[in-house]
């Protein structure tokens, strides 16, 4: 936590700093937009929310915006938040192409509480959990952004995935985070940690999906109280 937070201070000192090269953003965006937002997931979220219409949705680490646009097309009031100006440009263009209005916010996911009002009906976090400063602190930040009674969704690769193919430095970082919760850089969280972290908080209901070998997927409702 301290180490990643410390590193973020240096990056902020560089004007127009973007950790994502434009070519990478374009390639990822192209592949994700071909796949598109998963309709089964959208329908499931819609059920949990009781409809998207008029609901406040935060796409935290929204990247190319395929989910932001899909939520907005279903009538949600969407905020896209991400560190990357390259992705913002792509997502803005996509929103325009699809004729939907989305609010754009650039910054660290961990600092979203400083920039946004913490009253979202849904906070959606897909394939970017590991960029958080630490698993514990980021779980608290994400949870605080959800309004009481609102819904959280997280889908992340876990540290069991391709662990053996990591560099020695990558393996060391993963081991430090897995065993001591010391996070340097962006190791994936250990399988099962996220569910435990959120279950320490006032959660009314949680759906845990470990059906793939690679990812932890959580869908939960924050209690009305607490
Ligand atoms: C693999 S992409 C996933 C994008 C999108 N959520 C999706 O489902 O396709 C990871 C995203 O995390 C963003 N990101 C990386 N570090 C970040 C940070 N510290 N704060 C906010 N966004 C970050 C990147 O700019 C990128 O958009």
PDB file of N, CA, C and O in Angstrom, residues 7 12 41-42 60 72 78 96 107 119 132 143-144 157 171 177 183 188 192 207 212 217:
ATOM      1  N   UNK A   7       4.775   5.614  -4.990  1.00  0.00           N
ATOM      2  CA  UNK A   7       5.111   5.661  -6.424  1.00  0.00           C
ATOM      3  C   UNK A   7       4.148   6.574  -7.170  1.00  0.00           C
ATOM      4  O   UNK A   7       4.538   7.277  -8.100  1.00  0.00           O
ATOM      5  N   UNK A  12       2.347  11.629 -10.541  1.00  0.00           N
ATOM      6  CA  UNK A  12       1.474  12.803 -10.627  1.00  0.00           C
ATOM      7  C   UNK A  12       2.264  14.076 -10.919  1.00  0.00           C
ATOM      8  O   UNK A  12       1.734  15.046 -11.423  1.00  0.00           O
ATOM      9  N   UNK A  41     -24.032 -11.036 -18.367  1.00  0.00           N
ATOM     10  CA  UNK A  41     -23.626 -10.245 -17.198  1.00  0.00           C
ATOM     11  C   UNK A  41     -24.482  -8.981 -17.069  1.00  0.00           C
ATOM     12  O   UNK A  41     -24.949  -8.634 -15.977  1.00  0.00           O
ATOM     13  N   UNK A  42     -24.709  -8.307 -18.197  1.00  0.00           N
ATOM     14  CA  UNK A  42     -25.537  -7.085 -18.158  1.00  0.00           C
ATOM     15  C   UNK A  42     -26.934  -7.400 -17.623  1.00  0.00           C
ATOM     16  O   UNK A  42     -27.483  -6.663 -16.799  1.00  0.00           O
ATOM     17  N   UNK A  60     -15.256   1.656 -12.806  1.00  0.00           N
ATOM     18  CA  UNK A  60     -13.983   2.003 -12.145  1.00  0.00           C
ATOM     19  C   UNK A  60     -12.843   1.266 -12.851  1.00  0.00           C
ATOM     20  O   UNK A  60     -12.722   0.054 -12.741  1.00  0.00           O
ATOM     21  N   UNK A  72     -24.936   2.794 -20.241  1.00  0.00           N
ATOM     22  CA  UNK A  72     -25.632   4.030 -20.632  1.00  0.00           C
ATOM     23  C   UNK A  72     -26.753   3.721 -21.629  1.00  0.00           C
ATOM     24  O   UNK A  72     -27.830   4.316 -21.571  1.00  0.00           O
ATOM     25  N   UNK A  78     -23.880   7.109 -16.188  1.00  0.00           N
ATOM     26  CA  UNK A  78     -22.587   6.432 -16.046  1.00  0.00           C
ATOM     27  C   UNK A  78     -21.432   7.405 -15.831  1.00  0.00           C
ATOM     28  O   UNK A  78     -21.315   8.415 -16.531  1.00  0.00           O
ATOM     29  N   UNK A  96     -19.776   8.868 -28.101  1.00  0.00           N
ATOM     30  CA  UNK A  96     -20.356   9.730 -29.140  1.00  0.00           C
ATOM     31  C   UNK A  96     -20.937   8.880 -30.280  1.00  0.00           C
ATOM     32  O   UNK A  96     -22.069   9.110 -30.713  1.00  0.00           O
ATOM     33  N   UNK A 107      -8.117   9.691 -13.094  1.00  0.00           N
ATOM     34  CA  UNK A 107      -7.378   9.640 -11.829  1.00  0.00           C
ATOM     35  C   UNK A 107      -7.155   8.202 -11.408  1.00  0.00           C
ATOM     36  O   UNK A 107      -7.657   7.266 -12.051  1.00  0.00           O
ATOM     37  N   UNK A 119     -22.005   7.686  -4.075  1.00  0.00           N
ATOM     38  CA  UNK A 119     -23.418   7.298  -3.966  1.00  0.00           C
ATOM     39  C   UNK A 119     -23.872   6.469  -5.170  1.00  0.00           C
ATOM     40  O   UNK A 119     -24.945   6.693  -5.721  1.00  0.00           O
ATOM     41  N   UNK A 132      -4.846  -1.511  -7.962  1.00  0.00           N
ATOM     42  CA  UNK A 132      -5.090  -0.811  -6.693  1.00  0.00           C
ATOM     43  C   UNK A 132      -3.836  -0.800  -5.828  1.00  0.00           C
ATOM     44  O   UNK A 132      -2.951  -1.650  -5.979  1.00  0.00           O
ATOM     45  N   UNK A 143     -15.817  -0.257  -1.812  1.00  0.00           N
ATOM     46  CA  UNK A 143     -17.043  -0.434  -1.027  1.00  0.00           C
ATOM     47  C   UNK A 143     -17.647   0.924  -0.642  1.00  0.00           C
ATOM     48  O   UNK A 143     -18.871   1.115  -0.699  1.00  0.00           O
ATOM     49  N   UNK A 144     -16.783   1.857  -0.256  1.00  0.00           N
ATOM     50  CA  UNK A 144     -17.271   3.180   0.185  1.00  0.00           C
ATOM     51  C   UNK A 144     -17.941   3.945  -0.951  1.00  0.00           C
ATOM     52  O   UNK A 144     -18.755   4.846  -0.706  1.00  0.00           O
ATOM     53  N   UNK A 157      -8.374 -11.464 -12.440  1.00  0.00           N
ATOM     54  CA  UNK A 157      -7.490 -12.618 -12.504  1.00  0.00           C
ATOM     55  C   UNK A 157      -6.897 -12.800 -11.106  1.00  0.00           C
ATOM     56  O   UNK A 157      -6.632 -11.818 -10.426  1.00  0.00           O
ATOM     57  N   UNK A 171       7.411 -13.317  -9.386  1.00  0.00           N
ATOM     58  CA  UNK A 171       7.058 -14.360  -8.406  1.00  0.00           C
ATOM     59  C   UNK A 171       7.260 -13.863  -6.987  1.00  0.00           C
ATOM     60  O   UNK A 171       6.455 -14.148  -6.093  1.00  0.00           O
ATOM     61  N   UNK A 177       2.736 -10.440  -1.690  1.00  0.00           N
ATOM     62  CA  UNK A 177       1.331 -10.030  -1.549  1.00  0.00           C
ATOM     63  C   UNK A 177       0.473 -11.185  -1.030  1.00  0.00           C
ATOM     64  O   UNK A 177      -0.347 -10.999  -0.121  1.00  0.00           O
ATOM     65  N   UNK A 183       2.271  -5.201  -0.972  1.00  0.00           N
ATOM     66  CA  UNK A 183       2.037  -5.109  -2.413  1.00  0.00           C
ATOM     67  C   UNK A 183       3.018  -4.135  -3.065  1.00  0.00           C
ATOM     68  O   UNK A 183       3.023  -2.947  -2.761  1.00  0.00           O
ATOM     69  N   UNK A 188      -1.450 -10.078  -8.970  1.00  0.00           N
ATOM     70  CA  UNK A 188      -2.860 -10.458  -8.834  1.00  0.00           C
ATOM     71  C   UNK A 188      -3.126 -10.880  -7.391  1.00  0.00           C
ATOM     72  O   UNK A 188      -2.237 -11.424  -6.734  1.00  0.00           O
ATOM     73  N   UNK A 192      -9.575 -16.120  -3.636  1.00  0.00           N
ATOM     74  CA  UNK A 192     -10.399 -16.148  -2.435  1.00  0.00           C
ATOM     75  C   UNK A 192     -10.235 -14.936  -1.520  1.00  0.00           C
ATOM     76  O   UNK A 192     -11.083 -14.688  -0.672  1.00  0.00           O
ATOM     77  N   UNK A 207     -22.614 -13.139  -4.297  1.00  0.00           N
ATOM     78  CA  UNK A 207     -22.554 -14.250  -5.234  1.00  0.00           C
ATOM     79  C   UNK A 207     -21.096 -14.395  -5.661  1.00  0.00           C
ATOM     80  O   UNK A 207     -20.496 -13.446  -6.152  1.00  0.00           O
ATOM     81  N   UNK A 212     -14.180 -20.366 -13.319  1.00  0.00           N
ATOM     82  CA  UNK A 212     -13.014 -20.493 -14.204  1.00  0.00           C
ATOM     83  C   UNK A 212     -11.782 -20.702 -13.326  1.00  0.00           C
ATOM     84  O   UNK A 212     -11.799 -20.367 -12.142  1.00  0.00           O
ATOM     85  N   UNK A 217     -14.733 -13.840  -9.381  1.00  0.00           N
ATOM     86  CA  UNK A 217     -15.799 -12.887  -9.757  1.00  0.00           C
ATOM     87  C   UNK A 217     -16.771 -12.759  -8.605  1.00  0.00           C
ATOM     88  O   UNK A 217     -17.310 -13.761  -8.129  1.00  0.00           O
TER      89      UNK A 217
END
